[in-house]
GROMACS .gro file of C-alpha atoms in nm:
model
  403
    1UNK     CA    1   8.612   8.513   9.022
    2UNK     CA    2   8.289   8.624   8.858
    3UNK     CA    3   8.241   8.974   8.724
    4UNK     CA    4   7.919   9.170   8.702
    5UNK     CA    5   8.010   9.338   8.373
    6UNK     CA    6   8.194   9.164   8.092
    7UNK     CA    7   8.375   9.347   7.812
    8UNK     CA    8   8.272   9.277   7.453
    9UNK     CA    9   8.605   9.110   7.381
   10UNK     CA   10   8.549   8.863   7.666
   11UNK     CA   11   8.201   8.778   7.534
   12UNK     CA   12   8.334   8.724   7.183
   13UNK     CA   13   8.615   8.501   7.311
   14UNK     CA   14   8.372   8.300   7.521
   15UNK     CA   15   8.149   8.235   7.216
   16UNK     CA   16   8.456   8.146   7.007
   17UNK     CA   17   8.567   7.901   7.279
   18UNK     CA   18   8.227   7.730   7.269
   19UNK     CA   19   8.225   7.707   6.889
   20UNK     CA   20   8.578   7.563   6.883
   21UNK     CA   21   8.466   7.266   7.091
   22UNK     CA   22   8.208   7.075   6.886
   23UNK     CA   23   8.145   6.818   7.158
   24UNK     CA   24   8.128   7.063   7.448
   25UNK     CA   25   7.807   7.182   7.609
   26UNK     CA   26   7.724   7.541   7.696
   27UNK     CA   27   7.721   7.445   8.064
   28UNK     CA   28   8.072   7.293   8.061
   29UNK     CA   29   8.219   7.593   7.880
   30UNK     CA   30   8.043   7.834   8.117
   31UNK     CA   31   8.184   7.651   8.421
   32UNK     CA   32   8.536   7.667   8.274
   33UNK     CA   33   8.504   8.041   8.227
   34UNK     CA   34   8.333   8.098   8.561
   35UNK     CA   35   8.020   8.256   8.409
   36UNK     CA   36   7.651   8.178   8.439
   37UNK     CA   37   7.521   7.917   8.192
   38UNK     CA   38   7.229   8.134   8.079
   39UNK     CA   39   7.459   8.431   8.036
   40UNK     CA   40   7.680   8.235   7.794
   41UNK     CA   41   7.370   8.102   7.615
   42UNK     CA   42   7.248   8.459   7.561
   43UNK     CA   43   7.588   8.560   7.421
   44UNK     CA   44   7.575   8.270   7.173
   45UNK     CA   45   7.221   8.364   7.065
   46UNK     CA   46   7.322   8.725   7.020
   47UNK     CA   47   7.623   8.619   6.814
   48UNK     CA   48   7.402   8.396   6.600
   49UNK     CA   49   7.189   8.699   6.521
   50UNK     CA   50   7.493   8.900   6.408
   51UNK     CA   51   7.650   8.633   6.187
   52UNK     CA   52   7.609   8.652   5.806
   53UNK     CA   53   7.306   8.459   5.686
   54UNK     CA   54   7.150   8.444   6.030
   55UNK     CA   55   6.774   8.387   6.015
   56UNK     CA   56   6.530   8.671   6.075
   57UNK     CA   57   6.188   8.631   6.241
   58UNK     CA   58   6.035   8.584   5.898
   59UNK     CA   59   6.294   8.325   5.796
   60UNK     CA   60   6.300   8.105   6.106
   61UNK     CA   61   6.300   7.783   5.911
   62UNK     CA   62   6.604   7.870   5.697
   63UNK     CA   63   6.919   7.682   5.812
   64UNK     CA   64   7.215   7.894   5.918
   65UNK     CA   65   7.521   7.877   5.700
   66UNK     CA   66   7.830   7.840   5.923
   67UNK     CA   67   8.157   7.890   5.738
   68UNK     CA   68   8.438   7.654   5.825
   69UNK     CA   69   8.710   7.828   6.031
   70UNK     CA   70   9.053   7.854   5.880
   71UNK     CA   71   9.362   7.703   6.042
   72UNK     CA   72   9.479   8.049   6.145
   73UNK     CA   73   9.147   8.122   6.313
   74UNK     CA   74   9.154   7.789   6.493
   75UNK     CA   75   9.509   7.849   6.612
   76UNK     CA   76   9.416   8.196   6.737
   77UNK     CA   77   9.110   8.057   6.914
   78UNK     CA   78   9.312   7.781   7.078
   79UNK     CA   79   9.570   8.036   7.194
   80UNK     CA   80   9.299   8.255   7.339
   81UNK     CA   81   9.143   7.958   7.513
   82UNK     CA   82   9.472   7.879   7.681
   83UNK     CA   83   9.504   8.240   7.791
   84UNK     CA   84   9.152   8.243   7.933
   85UNK     CA   85   9.209   7.918   8.117
   86UNK     CA   86   9.533   8.051   8.261
   87UNK     CA   87   9.365   8.376   8.367
   88UNK     CA   88   9.094   8.171   8.536
   89UNK     CA   89   9.361   7.978   8.729
   90UNK     CA   90   9.536   8.301   8.827
   91UNK     CA   91   9.216   8.454   8.960
   92UNK     CA   92   9.136   8.140   9.156
   93UNK     CA   93   9.478   8.152   9.322
   94UNK     CA   94   9.449   8.524   9.387
   95UNK     CA   95   9.116   8.471   9.565
   96UNK     CA   96   9.304   8.302   9.850
   97UNK     CA   97   9.500   8.622   9.911
   98UNK     CA   98   9.184   8.830   9.937
   99UNK     CA   99   9.017   8.629  10.212
  100UNK     CA  100   9.070   8.917  10.456
  101UNK     CA  101   8.961   9.188  10.211
  102UNK     CA  102   9.078   9.290   9.866
  103UNK     CA  103   9.349   9.524   9.995
  104UNK     CA  104   9.600   9.671   9.753
  105UNK     CA  105   9.890   9.525   9.948
  106UNK     CA  106   9.741   9.176   9.907
  107UNK     CA  107   9.739   9.217   9.530
  108UNK     CA  108  10.098   9.341   9.534
  109UNK     CA  109  10.199   9.040   9.742
  110UNK     CA  110  10.026   8.800   9.502
  111UNK     CA  111  10.210   8.950   9.204
  112UNK     CA  112  10.540   8.924   9.390
  113UNK     CA  113  10.480   8.560   9.478
  114UNK     CA  114  10.382   8.455   9.121
  115UNK     CA  115  10.581   8.692   8.901
  116UNK     CA  116  10.837   8.431   8.795
  117UNK     CA  117  10.570   8.199   8.658
  118UNK     CA  118  10.331   8.443   8.491
  119UNK     CA  119  10.524   8.768   8.455
  120UNK     CA  120  10.465   9.101   8.630
  121UNK     CA  121  10.299   9.275   8.335
  122UNK     CA  122  10.035   9.008   8.284
  123UNK     CA  123   9.956   8.971   8.654
  124UNK     CA  124   9.918   9.347   8.699
  125UNK     CA  125   9.683   9.361   8.400
  126UNK     CA  126   9.465   9.077   8.528
  127UNK     CA  127   9.448   9.215   8.883
  128UNK     CA  128   9.393   9.575   8.771
  129UNK     CA  129   9.697   9.741   8.932
  130UNK     CA  130   9.964   9.967   8.786
  131UNK     CA  131  10.296   9.799   8.722
  132UNK     CA  132  10.484  10.111   8.840
  133UNK     CA  133  10.297  10.096   9.172
  134UNK     CA  134  10.396   9.734   9.219
  135UNK     CA  135  10.760   9.810   9.138
  136UNK     CA  136  10.764  10.093   9.393
  137UNK     CA  137  10.605   9.865   9.653
  138UNK     CA  138  10.869   9.600   9.592
  139UNK     CA  139  11.156   9.850   9.611
  140UNK     CA  140  11.036   9.972   9.950
  141UNK     CA  141  11.003   9.626  10.109
  142UNK     CA  142  11.331   9.656  10.309
  143UNK     CA  143  11.237   9.999  10.442
  144UNK     CA  144  10.892   9.876  10.547
  145UNK     CA  145  11.043   9.573  10.714
  146UNK     CA  146  11.284   9.796  10.907
  147UNK     CA  147  10.999  10.024  11.017
  148UNK     CA  148  10.792   9.726  11.126
  149UNK     CA  149  11.084   9.588  11.328
  150UNK     CA  150  11.128   9.928  11.494
  151UNK     CA  151  10.754   9.943  11.571
  152UNK     CA  152  10.766   9.593  11.722
  153UNK     CA  153  11.057   9.691  11.944
  154UNK     CA  154  10.880  10.013  12.048
  155UNK     CA  155  10.563   9.815  12.120
  156UNK     CA  156  10.757   9.591  12.362
  157UNK     CA  157  10.891   9.896  12.546
  158UNK     CA  158  10.547  10.057  12.559
  159UNK     CA  159  10.397   9.739  12.702
  160UNK     CA  160  10.667   9.731  12.971
  161UNK     CA  161  10.601  10.093  13.075
  162UNK     CA  162  10.223  10.041  13.065
  163UNK     CA  163  10.253   9.729  13.281
  164UNK     CA  164  10.485   9.903  13.530
  165UNK     CA  165  10.221  10.176  13.573
  166UNK     CA  166   9.958   9.915  13.657
  167UNK     CA  167   9.797   9.978  13.320
  168UNK     CA  168   9.721  10.343  13.398
  169UNK     CA  169   9.963  10.546  13.182
  170UNK     CA  170   9.840  10.696  12.856
  171UNK     CA  171  10.032  10.850  12.566
  172UNK     CA  172  10.184  11.157  12.742
  173UNK     CA  173  10.327  10.970  13.042
  174UNK     CA  174  10.451  10.675  12.838
  175UNK     CA  175  10.622  10.918  12.598
  176UNK     CA  176  10.791  11.094  12.890
  177UNK     CA  177  10.903  10.760  13.037
  178UNK     CA  178  11.055  10.657  12.704
  179UNK     CA  179  11.235  10.991  12.674
  180UNK     CA  180  11.392  10.943  13.016
  181UNK     CA  181  11.511  10.600  12.904
  182UNK     CA  182  11.682  10.756  12.601
  183UNK     CA  183  11.415  10.666  12.345
  184UNK     CA  184  11.363  10.967  12.118
  185UNK     CA  185  11.012  10.909  11.993
  186UNK     CA  186  10.726  11.141  11.901
  187UNK     CA  187  10.404  11.119  12.102
  188UNK     CA  188  10.208  11.066  11.779
  189UNK     CA  189  10.407  10.753  11.705
  190UNK     CA  190  10.348  10.628  12.060
  191UNK     CA  191   9.974  10.686  12.011
  192UNK     CA  192   9.977  10.500  11.677
  193UNK     CA  193  10.161  10.198  11.819
  194UNK     CA  194   9.935  10.191  12.126
  195UNK     CA  195   9.628  10.184  11.902
  196UNK     CA  196   9.783   9.901  11.701
  197UNK     CA  197   9.848   9.683  12.008
  198UNK     CA  198   9.525   9.783  12.184
  199UNK     CA  199   9.665   9.976  12.483
  200UNK     CA  200   9.518  10.291  12.640
  201UNK     CA  201   9.538  10.485  12.964
  202UNK     CA  202   9.256  10.495  13.215
  203UNK     CA  203   8.982  10.755  13.186
  204UNK     CA  204   8.802  10.962  13.445
  205UNK     CA  205   8.506  10.825  13.638
  206UNK     CA  206   8.209  11.034  13.744
  207UNK     CA  207   8.242  11.227  14.072
  208UNK     CA  208   8.055  11.175  14.401
  209UNK     CA  209   7.973  11.451  14.646
  210UNK     CA  210   8.147  11.424  14.984
  211UNK     CA  211   8.147  11.788  15.097
  212UNK     CA  212   7.842  11.859  15.312
  213UNK     CA  213   7.855  12.219  15.444
  214UNK     CA  214   7.735  12.328  15.786
  215UNK     CA  215   7.527  12.648  15.739
  216UNK     CA  216   7.586  12.758  16.098
  217UNK     CA  217   7.966  12.718  16.093
  218UNK     CA  218   8.208  13.009  16.069
  219UNK     CA  219   8.371  13.025  15.724
  220UNK     CA  220   8.726  13.130  15.640
  221UNK     CA  221   8.815  13.369  15.358
  222UNK     CA  222   8.934  13.246  15.018
  223UNK     CA  223   9.309  13.322  15.021
  224UNK     CA  224   9.404  13.160  14.689
  225UNK     CA  225   9.122  13.266  14.454
  226UNK     CA  226   9.144  12.951  14.238
  227UNK     CA  227   9.518  13.006  14.188
  228UNK     CA  228   9.631  12.647  14.237
  229UNK     CA  229   9.999  12.727  14.191
  230UNK     CA  230  10.283  12.808  14.428
  231UNK     CA  231  10.631  12.952  14.376
  232UNK     CA  232  10.796  12.696  14.605
  233UNK     CA  233  10.697  12.400  14.825
  234UNK     CA  234  10.542  12.434  15.169
  235UNK     CA  235  10.354  12.763  15.117
  236UNK     CA  236  10.014  12.650  14.978
  237UNK     CA  237   9.817  12.333  15.049
  238UNK     CA  238   9.475  12.200  14.957
  239UNK     CA  239   9.273  11.944  15.151
  240UNK     CA  240   8.971  11.731  15.065
  241UNK     CA  241   8.780  11.414  15.157
  242UNK     CA  242   8.674  11.136  14.922
  243UNK     CA  243   8.494  10.804  14.958
  244UNK     CA  244   8.668  10.467  14.911
  245UNK     CA  245   8.373  10.239  14.820
  246UNK     CA  246   8.379   9.887  14.962
  247UNK     CA  247   8.163   9.610  14.817
  248UNK     CA  248   7.875   9.520  15.048
  249UNK     CA  249   8.005   9.735  15.334
  250UNK     CA  250   8.030  10.091  15.459
  251UNK     CA  251   8.277  10.295  15.253
  252UNK     CA  252   8.602  10.425  15.397
  253UNK     CA  253   8.689  10.795  15.386
  254UNK     CA  254   9.024  10.934  15.273
  255UNK     CA  255   9.140  11.283  15.376
  256UNK     CA  256   9.437  11.438  15.192
  257UNK     CA  257   9.674  11.735  15.221
  258UNK     CA  258   9.847  11.824  14.891
  259UNK     CA  259  10.128  12.074  14.826
  260UNK     CA  260  10.025  12.302  14.538
  261UNK     CA  261  10.382  12.362  14.421
  262UNK     CA  262  10.498  12.002  14.377
  263UNK     CA  263  10.151  11.837  14.393
  264UNK     CA  264  10.304  11.610  14.657
  265UNK     CA  265  10.069  11.425  14.890
  266UNK     CA  266  10.217  11.562  15.212
  267UNK     CA  267   9.970  11.395  15.450
  268UNK     CA  268   9.669  11.169  15.448
  269UNK     CA  269   9.442  10.965  15.675
  270UNK     CA  270   9.184  10.688  15.626
  271UNK     CA  271   8.892  10.608  15.857
  272UNK     CA  272   8.547  10.450  15.847
  273UNK     CA  273   8.388  10.785  15.940
  274UNK     CA  274   8.383  11.149  15.826
  275UNK     CA  275   8.421  11.319  16.165
  276UNK     CA  276   8.655  11.613  16.219
  277UNK     CA  277   8.936  11.398  16.358
  278UNK     CA  278   8.983  11.250  16.009
  279UNK     CA  279   9.099  11.582  15.861
  280UNK     CA  280   9.290  11.668  16.181
  281UNK     CA  281   9.488  11.342  16.143
  282UNK     CA  282   9.564  11.422  15.777
  283UNK     CA  283   9.697  11.768  15.874
  284UNK     CA  284   9.910  11.616  16.153
  285UNK     CA  285  10.058  11.367  15.903
  286UNK     CA  286  10.149  11.652  15.668
  287UNK     CA  287  10.319  11.840  15.951
  288UNK     CA  288  10.525  11.532  16.037
  289UNK     CA  289  10.633  11.502  15.674
  290UNK     CA  290  10.729  11.870  15.644
  291UNK     CA  291  10.867  11.926  15.991
  292UNK     CA  292  10.697  12.265  15.996
  293UNK     CA  293  10.409  12.424  15.804
  294UNK     CA  294  10.408  12.756  15.985
  295UNK     CA  295  10.286  13.041  15.766
  296UNK     CA  296  10.151  12.816  15.489
  297UNK     CA  297   9.794  12.841  15.354
  298UNK     CA  298   9.560  12.544  15.406
  299UNK     CA  299   9.278  12.567  15.150
  300UNK     CA  300   8.971  12.343  15.180
  301UNK     CA  301   8.604  12.326  15.096
  302UNK     CA  302   8.311  12.417  15.322
  303UNK     CA  303   8.254  12.066  15.459
  304UNK     CA  304   8.152  12.045  15.821
  305UNK     CA  305   8.481  11.873  15.906
  306UNK     CA  306   8.683  12.173  15.782
  307UNK     CA  307   8.457  12.433  15.946
  308UNK     CA  308   8.469  12.251  16.281
  309UNK     CA  309   8.633  12.396  16.592
  310UNK     CA  310   8.862  12.090  16.612
  311UNK     CA  311   9.012  12.156  16.268
  312UNK     CA  312   9.043  12.529  16.344
  313UNK     CA  313   9.237  12.448  16.661
  314UNK     CA  314   9.461  12.204  16.470
  315UNK     CA  315   9.541  12.472  16.208
  316UNK     CA  316   9.624  12.720  16.486
  317UNK     CA  317   9.861  12.472  16.654
  318UNK     CA  318  10.027  12.393  16.319
  319UNK     CA  319  10.060  12.760  16.228
  320UNK     CA  320   9.876  12.741  15.894
  321UNK     CA  321   9.625  12.998  15.771
  322UNK     CA  322   9.285  12.859  15.683
  323UNK     CA  323   9.132  12.930  15.341
  324UNK     CA  324   8.800  12.815  15.195
  325UNK     CA  325   8.658  12.816  14.845
  326UNK     CA  326   8.335  12.992  14.755
  327UNK     CA  327   8.016  12.812  14.855
  328UNK     CA  328   7.867  12.603  14.573
  329UNK     CA  329   8.173  12.637  14.348
  330UNK     CA  330   8.273  12.315  14.174
  331UNK     CA  331   8.612  12.462  14.078
  332UNK     CA  332   8.696  12.607  14.419
  333UNK     CA  333   8.908  12.305  14.517
  334UNK     CA  334   8.982  12.158  14.172
  335UNK     CA  335   9.339  12.047  14.251
  336UNK     CA  336   9.231  11.822  14.538
  337UNK     CA  337   8.934  11.685  14.344
  338UNK     CA  338   9.161  11.606  14.050
  339UNK     CA  339   9.388  11.406  14.280
  340UNK     CA  340   9.090  11.210  14.414
  341UNK     CA  341   8.968  11.130  14.062
  342UNK     CA  342   9.311  11.012  13.946
  343UNK     CA  343   9.359  10.791  14.251
  344UNK     CA  344   9.024  10.616  14.210
  345UNK     CA  345   9.059  10.582  13.836
  346UNK     CA  346   9.402  10.421  13.857
  347UNK     CA  347   9.329  10.193  14.153
  348UNK     CA  348   8.972  10.076  14.084
  349UNK     CA  349   9.038  10.051  13.706
  350UNK     CA  350   8.672  10.051  13.614
  351UNK     CA  351   8.546   9.851  13.914
  352UNK     CA  352   8.274  10.002  14.129
  353UNK     CA  353   8.429   9.913  14.465
  354UNK     CA  354   8.708   9.729  14.643
  355UNK     CA  355   8.621   9.379  14.768
  356UNK     CA  356   8.713   9.456  15.133
  357UNK     CA  357   8.816   9.751  15.350
  358UNK     CA  358   9.167   9.601  15.377
  359UNK     CA  359   9.198   9.597  14.998
  360UNK     CA  360   9.089   9.962  14.986
  361UNK     CA  361   9.345  10.069  15.250
  362UNK     CA  362   9.637   9.883  15.091
  363UNK     CA  363   9.545  10.001  14.742
  364UNK     CA  364   9.531  10.365  14.856
  365UNK     CA  365   9.860  10.331  15.046
  366UNK     CA  366  10.040  10.174  14.748
  367UNK     CA  367   9.910  10.433  14.502
  368UNK     CA  368   9.995  10.727  14.733
  369UNK     CA  369  10.353  10.603  14.761
  370UNK     CA  370  10.385  10.549  14.386
  371UNK     CA  371  10.221  10.886  14.320
  372UNK     CA  372  10.480  11.075  14.526
  373UNK     CA  373  10.790  10.888  14.412
  374UNK     CA  374  10.727  10.749  14.062
  375UNK     CA  375  10.404  10.861  13.893
  376UNK     CA  376  10.458  11.130  13.632
  377UNK     CA  377  10.247  11.443  13.664
  378UNK     CA  378  10.142  11.641  13.358
  379UNK     CA  379  10.163  11.976  13.544
  380UNK     CA  380  10.519  11.902  13.654
  381UNK     CA  381  10.664  11.842  13.310
  382UNK     CA  382  10.597  11.466  13.342
  383UNK     CA  383  10.807  11.440  13.660
  384UNK     CA  384  10.704  11.284  13.990
  385UNK     CA  385  10.611  11.522  14.277
  386UNK     CA  386  10.920  11.443  14.489
  387UNK     CA  387  11.153  11.470  14.187
  388UNK     CA  388  11.004  11.810  14.111
  389UNK     CA  389  11.019  11.928  14.474
  390UNK     CA  390  11.381  11.821  14.516
  391UNK     CA  391  11.483  12.074  14.251
  392UNK     CA  392  11.399  12.351  14.503
  393UNK     CA  393  11.629  12.219  14.775
  394UNK     CA  394  12.001  12.166  14.818
  395UNK     CA  395  12.112  11.801  14.849
  396UNK     CA  396  12.160  11.840  15.223
  397UNK     CA  397  11.802  11.957  15.274
  398UNK     CA  398  11.623  11.734  15.024
  399UNK     CA  399  11.274  11.638  15.128
  400UNK     CA  400  11.234  11.289  15.278
  401UNK     CA  401  11.128  11.024  15.030
  402UNK     CA  402  10.852  10.864  15.239
  403UNK     CA  403  10.495  10.944  15.134
   0.00000   0.00000   0.00000
């Protein structure tokens, strides 16, 4: 392992090694030490200039007087040579450990693997690490192994939860799922393990405009004023329409009715059109689910479907009071738009469209059912909508489980 800068002691030892081998060439000694041939040659020339009796520029022809080394000097030189050769072997072996980067843990592991042969002190000196740091690292091996085993076990549980959610859950929902299963784990640890194993929840896609207002239609007043909360189920609802894109074909349209207390999808309808009967069918489905919606508020946007006479008649028959957000307000129906975004994000999973209309219908049906009964909602304390709603009712009057 070559160095860019060599200490003076190393240079002196290298020159001494060359001089102790009368039959050796500069090239062979340089290869043994792992240095450049010209570098060693320059060291020898510089040493020649410092030795007693060395020739000066004006005495170039005078032969240099080289004193014979004593036995003690030869023995010391031979010992140093052996040390240098052994250090060279150690560095060559250590290079295999650093193939993935010269990380500190790799150096610790090398010392641990070779300490019986070379000794900890010498290995730490050669590799440039503190012996106390190595000793601490070795003492904590069992604790690190236990932590790694715990992380591996947690990773398996996280994978299972992530897979069960169709790859949609992120850190908050996975943490809540683990808590319900009795796993007391911090969300930061879940995030760390998920980064390690390359898992992540799905992210929002960009929105598409589906609300097209009718300027001539009669508008209803805004009865909720962007207050998308409710004290109990069945008193406030929001409705909206969203596209279900189909590859190479006309998109389907999904109309929804969502309870603002439990965020439950109370009713929904899918069609290949955006006429008023689509939203009328969604309201009728919600009424069937609830049994009665009399007195509740039905809040929507200003789309022509919701301002139509057909939808007004349906609301009158159902007994709900119509409410509409302000014209041109992107936040006027945020709860419904959030539901649409989550549904598309977690069903399309990055794709631009479903392959067929049948795929789109079945995917929306499956997700709506999972959403109501199993999917954890951040606004509900990471509980599903039906689980949250059931807390408001006695067991004998619990809401039906069907979506």
